[in-house]
mmCIF file of C-alpha atoms and ligand atoms in Angstrom:
data_model
loop_
_atom_site.group_PDB
_atom_site.id
_atom_site.type_symbol
_atom_site.label_atom_id
_atom_site.label_comp_id
_atom_site.label_asym_id
_atom_site.label_seq_id
_atom_site.Cartn_x
_atom_site.Cartn_y
_atom_site.Cartn_z
ATOM 1 C CA MET L 8 -161.661 -23.233 19.126
ATOM 2 C CA ASN L 9 -164.616 -21.878 19.279
ATOM 3 C CA ALA L 10 -167.403 -22.113 15.915
ATOM 4 C CA ALA L 11 -168.264 -18.581 16.174
ATOM 5 C CA SER L 12 -164.181 -17.338 16.317
ATOM 6 C CA LYS L 13 -164.566 -17.703 12.848
ATOM 7 C CA GLN L 14 -166.602 -14.907 12.322
ATOM 8 C CA PRO L 15 -165.685 -11.390 11.547
ATOM 9 C CA ILE L 16 -164.862 -8.478 13.440
ATOM 10 C CA GLY L 17 -167.206 -5.059 12.736
ATOM 11 C CA ILE L 18 -165.758 -1.954 12.812
ATOM 12 C CA PHE L 19 -167.955 1.395 11.746
ATOM 13 C CA ASP L 20 -166.989 4.764 12.024
ATOM 14 C CA SER L 21 -168.849 8.102 10.590
ATOM 15 C CA GLY L 22 -166.490 7.764 7.535
ATOM 16 C CA ILE L 23 -163.044 6.254 6.559
ATOM 17 C CA GLY L 24 -161.235 7.585 9.955
ATOM 18 C CA GLY L 25 -161.618 4.454 11.709
ATOM 19 C CA THR L 26 -159.331 2.221 8.973
ATOM 20 C CA SER L 27 -156.358 4.207 11.329
ATOM 21 C CA ILE L 28 -157.715 1.881 14.063
ATOM 22 C CA TRP L 29 -158.106 -1.641 11.628
ATOM 23 C CA LYS L 30 -154.763 -0.819 10.418
ATOM 24 C CA LYS L 31 -153.934 -1.752 14.198
ATOM 25 C CA ILE L 32 -156.355 -3.969 14.573
ATOM 26 C CA HIS L 33 -155.322 -6.029 11.160
ATOM 27 C CA GLN L 34 -150.992 -5.569 12.424
ATOM 28 C CA PHE L 35 -151.868 -7.063 15.843
ATOM 29 C CA LEU L 36 -154.560 -9.508 15.437
ATOM 30 C CA PRO L 37 -153.531 -10.696 11.991
ATOM 31 C CA ASN L 38 -155.656 -14.079 11.616
ATOM 32 C CA GLU L 39 -159.053 -11.858 11.861
ATOM 33 C CA ASN L 40 -161.708 -11.740 9.200
ATOM 34 C CA THR L 41 -162.764 -8.201 9.487
ATOM 35 C CA ILE L 42 -166.092 -6.126 8.097
ATOM 36 C CA TYR L 43 -165.735 -2.213 7.960
ATOM 37 C CA LEU L 44 -168.857 0.317 7.789
ATOM 38 C CA ALA L 45 -168.097 3.811 6.450
ATOM 39 C CA ASP L 46 -171.212 6.073 6.883
ATOM 40 C CA SER L 47 -169.539 8.589 5.099
ATOM 41 C CA LYS L 48 -172.583 9.727 3.489
ATOM 42 C CA ASN L 49 -173.422 11.009 7.502
ATOM 43 C CA ALA L 50 -170.348 12.154 7.906
ATOM 44 C CA PRO L 51 -169.691 14.395 9.992
ATOM 45 C CA TYR L 52 -171.516 13.409 12.953
ATOM 46 C CA GLY L 53 -169.320 15.177 15.337
ATOM 47 C CA GLN L 54 -171.494 18.663 14.994
ATOM 48 C CA LYS L 55 -175.229 16.207 15.065
ATOM 49 C CA SER L 56 -176.789 15.804 18.759
ATOM 50 C CA GLU L 57 -176.431 13.290 21.253
ATOM 51 C CA ASN L 58 -179.734 11.189 19.547
ATOM 52 C CA LYS L 59 -178.822 11.506 15.989
ATOM 53 C CA ILE L 60 -175.705 9.967 16.915
ATOM 54 C CA LEU L 61 -177.024 7.329 18.713
ATOM 55 C CA GLU L 62 -179.453 6.359 16.209
ATOM 56 C CA LEU L 63 -176.770 6.182 13.308
ATOM 57 C CA SER L 64 -174.561 3.994 15.830
ATOM 58 C CA ILE L 65 -177.713 1.630 16.170
ATOM 59 C CA LYS L 66 -178.162 1.362 11.922
ATOM 60 C CA ASN L 67 -174.234 0.499 11.851
ATOM 61 C CA THR L 68 -174.400 -1.836 15.036
ATOM 62 C CA GLU L 69 -177.608 -3.608 13.008
ATOM 63 C CA PHE L 70 -175.778 -3.909 9.601
ATOM 64 C CA LEU L 71 -172.774 -5.110 10.910
ATOM 65 C CA LEU L 72 -174.848 -7.634 13.012
ATOM 66 C CA ASN L 73 -176.588 -8.639 9.776
ATOM 67 C CA LYS L 74 -173.165 -9.737 8.685
ATOM 68 C CA ASN L 75 -172.420 -11.813 11.290
ATOM 69 C CA CYS L 76 -169.922 -10.073 13.279
ATOM 70 C CA LYS L 77 -168.858 -11.913 16.150
ATOM 71 C CA LEU L 78 -167.648 -8.422 18.281
ATOM 72 C CA ILE L 79 -168.004 -4.788 16.954
ATOM 73 C CA VAL L 80 -165.687 -1.874 17.405
ATOM 74 C CA VAL L 81 -166.856 1.540 17.498
ATOM 75 C CA ALA L 82 -163.744 3.021 15.694
ATOM 76 C CA CYS L 83 -165.162 6.559 16.264
ATOM 77 C CA ASN L 84 -164.942 8.442 19.493
ATOM 78 C CA THR L 85 -167.715 10.391 18.285
ATOM 79 C CA ALA L 86 -169.657 7.262 18.389
ATOM 80 C CA THR L 87 -168.268 5.663 21.474
ATOM 81 C CA THR L 88 -168.225 8.554 23.740
ATOM 82 C CA ASN L 89 -172.706 9.243 23.119
ATOM 83 C CA ALA L 90 -174.068 5.807 22.459
ATOM 84 C CA ILE L 91 -171.847 2.813 23.633
ATOM 85 C CA GLU L 92 -173.282 2.716 27.069
ATOM 86 C CA TYR L 93 -176.759 1.925 24.752
ATOM 87 C CA LEU L 94 -175.450 -0.597 22.276
ATOM 88 C CA ARG L 95 -173.312 -2.673 25.269
ATOM 89 C CA GLU L 96 -177.013 -2.778 26.866
ATOM 90 C CA HIS L 97 -178.836 -3.380 23.835
ATOM 91 C CA TYR L 98 -176.910 -6.226 21.952
ATOM 92 C CA ALA L 99 -175.276 -9.248 23.329
ATOM 93 C CA VAL L 100 -172.300 -9.019 21.325
ATOM 94 C CA PRO L 101 -168.969 -7.426 22.616
ATOM 95 C CA PHE L 102 -167.923 -3.886 21.581
ATOM 96 C CA ILE L 103 -164.925 -2.265 21.852
ATOM 97 C CA GLY L 104 -164.820 2.143 22.049
ATOM 98 C CA ILE L 105 -162.453 4.196 21.578
ATOM 99 C CA GLU L 106 -162.273 7.069 23.875
ATOM 100 C CA PRO L 107 -159.296 10.071 23.990
ATOM 101 C CA ALA L 108 -155.996 8.917 25.278
ATOM 102 C CA ILE L 109 -156.139 11.863 27.945
ATOM 103 C CA LYS L 110 -155.075 9.896 31.191
ATOM 104 C CA PRO L 111 -151.923 8.761 29.931
ATOM 105 C CA ALA L 112 -151.061 12.126 28.794
ATOM 106 C CA ALA L 113 -151.875 13.960 32.034
ATOM 107 C CA ILE L 114 -149.905 11.361 33.938
ATOM 108 C CA ASN L 115 -146.539 11.872 31.378
ATOM 109 C CA THR L 116 -146.818 15.879 31.020
ATOM 110 C CA LYS L 117 -144.157 18.309 32.784
ATOM 111 C CA THR L 118 -146.185 21.605 31.813
ATOM 112 C CA LYS L 119 -148.940 20.527 33.374
ATOM 113 C CA ASN L 120 -150.746 21.669 30.668
ATOM 114 C CA ILE L 121 -152.346 18.951 27.541
ATOM 115 C CA GLY L 122 -153.919 19.438 24.146
ATOM 116 C CA ILE L 123 -156.498 17.900 22.848
ATOM 117 C CA LEU L 124 -158.061 18.184 19.567
ATOM 118 C CA ALA L 125 -161.423 16.300 18.653
ATOM 119 C CA THR L 126 -165.310 16.999 17.942
ATOM 120 C CA LYS L 127 -167.675 18.531 19.580
ATOM 121 C CA GLY L 128 -169.598 16.087 20.081
ATOM 122 C CA THR L 129 -166.859 13.750 21.861
ATOM 123 C CA LEU L 130 -165.943 16.872 23.729
ATOM 124 C CA ASN L 131 -169.528 17.780 24.717
ATOM 125 C CA SER L 132 -170.525 14.126 25.667
ATOM 126 C CA ARG L 133 -170.890 12.970 29.167
ATOM 127 C CA LEU L 134 -168.737 10.212 29.184
ATOM 128 C CA PHE L 135 -165.643 12.643 28.395
ATOM 129 C CA THR L 136 -166.789 14.975 30.984
ATOM 130 C CA THR L 137 -166.442 12.134 32.946
ATOM 131 C CA THR L 138 -163.364 11.054 32.380
ATOM 132 C CA SER L 139 -161.524 14.313 32.027
ATOM 133 C CA ASN L 140 -162.946 14.793 36.043
ATOM 134 C CA THR L 141 -160.892 11.912 36.876
ATOM 135 C CA ILE L 142 -157.697 13.504 35.934
ATOM 136 C CA ASN L 143 -155.338 15.193 38.444
ATOM 137 C CA GLN L 144 -156.954 18.754 39.297
ATOM 138 C CA GLU L 145 -153.300 20.068 38.886
ATOM 139 C CA VAL L 146 -153.598 19.360 35.192
ATOM 140 C CA PHE L 147 -155.061 21.689 32.691
ATOM 141 C CA ILE L 148 -156.752 19.810 29.693
ATOM 142 C CA ARG L 149 -156.783 21.848 27.158
ATOM 143 C CA GLU L 150 -159.845 21.641 24.329
ATOM 144 C CA GLN L 151 -159.692 22.367 20.392
ATOM 145 C CA VAL L 152 -162.800 21.387 18.367
ATOM 146 C CA GLY L 153 -161.431 20.244 15.227
ATOM 147 C CA GLU L 154 -163.779 21.932 13.077
ATOM 148 C CA GLY L 155 -163.885 21.216 9.190
ATOM 149 C CA LEU L 156 -160.882 18.349 9.418
ATOM 150 C CA VAL L 157 -163.389 15.527 9.303
ATOM 151 C CA GLU L 158 -165.113 16.809 6.357
ATOM 152 C CA LEU L 159 -161.729 17.944 4.372
ATOM 153 C CA ILE L 160 -160.588 13.967 4.828
ATOM 154 C CA GLU L 161 -163.908 12.630 3.379
ATOM 155 C CA ASP L 162 -163.672 14.866 0.551
ATOM 156 C CA GLY L 163 -160.071 13.670 -0.199
ATOM 157 C CA GLN L 164 -158.408 16.964 0.840
ATOM 158 C CA LEU L 165 -156.200 15.207 3.014
ATOM 159 C CA VAL L 166 -153.369 17.126 1.760
ATOM 160 C CA SER L 167 -154.418 20.311 0.696
ATOM 161 C CA THR L 168 -154.056 24.006 1.443
ATOM 162 C CA LYS L 169 -157.211 24.642 2.792
ATOM 163 C CA MET L 170 -156.095 21.605 5.661
ATOM 164 C CA THR L 171 -152.956 23.081 6.290
ATOM 165 C CA HIS L 172 -154.740 26.466 6.884
ATOM 166 C CA LEU L 173 -157.142 24.905 8.897
ATOM 167 C CA LEU L 174 -154.826 22.605 10.957
ATOM 168 C CA THR L 175 -152.530 25.619 11.935
ATOM 169 C CA ASN L 176 -155.238 27.936 13.127
ATOM 170 C CA HIS L 177 -156.690 25.245 15.324
ATOM 171 C CA LEU L 178 -153.357 23.879 16.606
ATOM 172 C CA HIS L 179 -151.771 27.393 17.512
ATOM 173 C CA LYS L 180 -154.677 27.849 19.645
ATOM 174 C CA LEU L 181 -153.621 25.414 21.552
ATOM 175 C CA LEU L 182 -149.534 25.597 21.430
ATOM 176 C CA LYS L 183 -150.728 29.150 23.779
ATOM 177 C CA TYR L 184 -150.822 26.958 26.639
ATOM 178 C CA ASN L 185 -147.366 25.594 26.420
ATOM 179 C CA ILE L 186 -148.510 21.994 25.989
ATOM 180 C CA ASP L 187 -146.233 18.560 25.680
ATOM 181 C CA TYR L 188 -148.916 16.042 24.828
ATOM 182 C CA LEU L 189 -151.320 16.312 22.526
ATOM 183 C CA VAL L 190 -154.030 13.498 22.311
ATOM 184 C CA LEU L 191 -155.968 13.203 18.751
ATOM 185 C CA GLY L 192 -159.457 12.361 19.990
ATOM 186 C CA CYS L 193 -160.467 11.630 16.524
ATOM 187 C CA THR L 194 -159.875 8.441 14.160
ATOM 188 C CA HIS L 195 -159.768 10.690 11.599
ATOM 189 C CA TYR L 196 -157.007 12.887 12.978
ATOM 190 C CA PRO L 197 -153.900 10.140 12.903
ATOM 191 C CA TYR L 198 -153.618 10.650 8.919
ATOM 192 C CA LEU L 199 -152.804 14.334 9.784
ATOM 193 C CA ILE L 200 -149.841 13.401 11.915
ATOM 194 C CA PRO L 201 -147.215 14.123 9.227
ATOM 195 C CA GLN L 202 -148.788 18.006 8.517
ATOM 196 C CA ILE L 203 -149.408 18.169 12.761
ATOM 197 C CA GLN L 204 -145.924 17.732 13.327
ATOM 198 C CA LYS L 205 -144.208 20.075 10.803
ATOM 199 C CA ILE L 206 -146.589 22.577 12.901
ATOM 200 C CA ILE L 207 -145.915 21.749 16.236
ATOM 201 C CA GLY L 208 -142.760 20.282 16.007
ATOM 202 C CA THR L 209 -141.440 17.420 17.830
ATOM 203 C CA ASP L 210 -141.007 18.364 21.781
ATOM 204 C CA ILE L 211 -144.793 17.698 22.136
ATOM 205 C CA THR L 212 -145.530 13.734 22.304
ATOM 206 C CA ILE L 213 -148.422 13.459 19.798
ATOM 207 C CA ILE L 214 -150.710 10.454 20.994
ATOM 208 C CA ASP L 215 -153.377 8.251 19.744
ATOM 209 C CA SER L 216 -155.728 5.483 20.973
ATOM 210 C CA GLY L 217 -155.023 3.028 17.785
ATOM 211 C CA LEU L 218 -152.862 0.148 18.945
ATOM 212 C CA ALA L 219 -154.644 0.489 22.854
ATOM 213 C CA VAL L 220 -157.615 -0.297 20.874
ATOM 214 C CA ALA L 221 -156.179 -3.327 19.294
ATOM 215 C CA LYS L 222 -155.044 -4.767 22.161
ATOM 216 C CA GLN L 223 -158.122 -4.622 23.948
ATOM 217 C CA THR L 224 -160.082 -6.025 21.636
ATOM 218 C CA LYS L 225 -157.733 -8.879 21.550
ATOM 219 C CA LYS L 226 -157.968 -9.302 24.995
ATOM 220 C CA ILE L 227 -162.009 -9.211 25.158
ATOM 221 C CA LEU L 228 -161.881 -12.003 22.510
ATOM 222 C CA GLU L 229 -159.651 -14.017 24.726
ATOM 223 C CA GLU L 230 -161.715 -13.885 27.537
ATOM 224 C CA ASN L 231 -165.042 -14.268 25.258
ATOM 225 C CA ASN L 232 -163.322 -17.514 23.721
ATOM 226 C CA LEU L 233 -163.634 -15.349 20.387
ATOM 227 C CA LEU L 234 -159.979 -15.228 19.115
ATOM 228 C CA ASN L 235 -159.571 -16.833 16.086
ATOM 229 C CA THR L 236 -156.345 -18.830 15.967
ATOM 230 C CA GLN L 237 -156.905 -20.449 12.763
ATOM 231 C CA ASN L 238 -153.851 -19.342 10.449
ATOM 232 C CA LEU L 239 -155.742 -18.866 7.098
ATOM 233 C CA LYS L 240 -155.561 -16.512 4.464
ATOM 234 C CA THR L 241 -158.085 -13.723 6.350
ATOM 235 C CA LYS L 242 -160.890 -11.661 4.427
ATOM 236 C CA HIS L 243 -161.366 -8.117 4.680
ATOM 237 C CA PHE L 244 -164.741 -5.868 3.502
ATOM 238 C CA PHE L 245 -164.731 -2.295 3.629
ATOM 239 C CA PHE L 246 -168.276 -1.107 2.813
ATOM 240 C CA THR L 247 -168.910 2.418 2.191
ATOM 241 C CA ASN L 248 -172.480 4.272 1.294
ATOM 242 C CA LYS L 249 -170.411 7.464 -0.578
ATOM 243 C CA THR L 250 -166.925 7.253 -2.695
ATOM 244 C CA THR L 251 -164.639 4.737 -2.434
ATOM 245 C CA LYS L 252 -162.178 6.659 -3.673
ATOM 246 C CA VAL L 253 -161.004 8.060 -0.418
ATOM 247 C CA LEU L 254 -161.245 4.346 1.211
ATOM 248 C CA GLU L 255 -159.543 3.135 -1.787
ATOM 249 C CA PHE L 256 -156.054 5.623 -0.902
ATOM 250 C CA VAL L 257 -156.365 5.001 2.846
ATOM 251 C CA LEU L 258 -155.939 1.676 1.739
ATOM 252 C CA GLY L 259 -153.613 1.655 -0.581
ATOM 253 C CA HIS L 260 -153.456 -1.422 -2.402
ATOM 254 C CA ASN L 261 -154.770 -4.093 -0.418
ATOM 255 C CA GLN L 262 -155.188 -7.470 -2.461
ATOM 256 C CA ASN L 263 -157.271 -9.128 0.889
ATOM 257 C CA CYS L 264 -159.265 -5.786 0.600
ATOM 258 C CA ILE L 265 -162.612 -5.644 -0.751
ATOM 259 C CA ILE L 266 -164.239 -2.476 -0.798
ATOM 260 C CA GLU L 267 -167.819 -1.760 -1.913
ATOM 261 C CA LYS L 268 -170.305 0.858 -2.302
ATOM 262 C CA LEU L 269 -173.796 0.286 -1.124
ATOM 263 C CA ASN L 270 -176.918 2.141 -0.552
ATOM 264 C CA PHE L 271 -176.829 1.956 3.065
HETATM 265 N N1 DGL A 24 -163.959 9.185 13.185
HETATM 266 C C1 DGL A 24 -164.749 10.180 14.187
HETATM 267 C C2 DGL A 24 -164.217 10.288 15.376
HETATM 268 O O1 DGL A 24 -163.329 9.406 16.062
HETATM 269 C C3 DGL A 24 -164.809 11.340 13.431
HETATM 270 C C4 DGL A 24 -166.401 12.007 13.763
HETATM 271 C C5 DGL A 24 -167.192 12.643 13.154
HETATM 272 O O2 DGL A 24 -167.325 12.082 11.696
HETATM 273 O O3 DGL A 24 -167.237 13.832 12.963
HETATM 274 O O4 DGL A 24 -164.977 11.285 16.095
#
């Protein structure tokens, strides 16, 4: 096994949303050590300019590289769609990104209408537009900005009257179109699935990209001879530049997870 294999996987997001991806990576790659960075102080990224998102993504990447990460998962659709091309060009480690899974939804839709809930930054990005243009022209992609959702989650109001109200509003705009697939294009949103399901019912299939990211991470680690095959107790560090409360809530009691607040 290559010595670098023992180094951790780095993961970053604008906040706690990327922990939904971390969970999939941890399930799928149980031998890997990880370092997660939640840039919650700067959340939401979704309303920021492309330049600002790039600047923050560079800062996050350098933080993780200083911690010796062997590969970086950009566990944020907004940062991926706005910054991953730059990051891949400028840094030597492999990067895994996350993009809304509109392709599988477009292949499987019967009603020819798929809904996507994502941030403004993701929906307006060049990368998302390029992917949308590859979709079969008979399929309509119905876009909805999930305005306010990330802010509420970061504020610890995942289950609240405000959330129910906001979600109902956003989703009803998509339901008008007879969608049969709903793509979640933000890593914070998988935490909303039970509430989304209550509003849209069970006939609409909800898709997110978490497992696909975990599989891709494994593939790229293997290709680069970086997979950790040692079956030892793993360590998982979570750094945040805001309160640790929301991270503690979404991670639950996992003794292998060490959560720390940083001035970052
Ligand atoms: N989790 C981020 C994403 O996947 C949220 C973006 C934001 O902070 O607005 O897009």
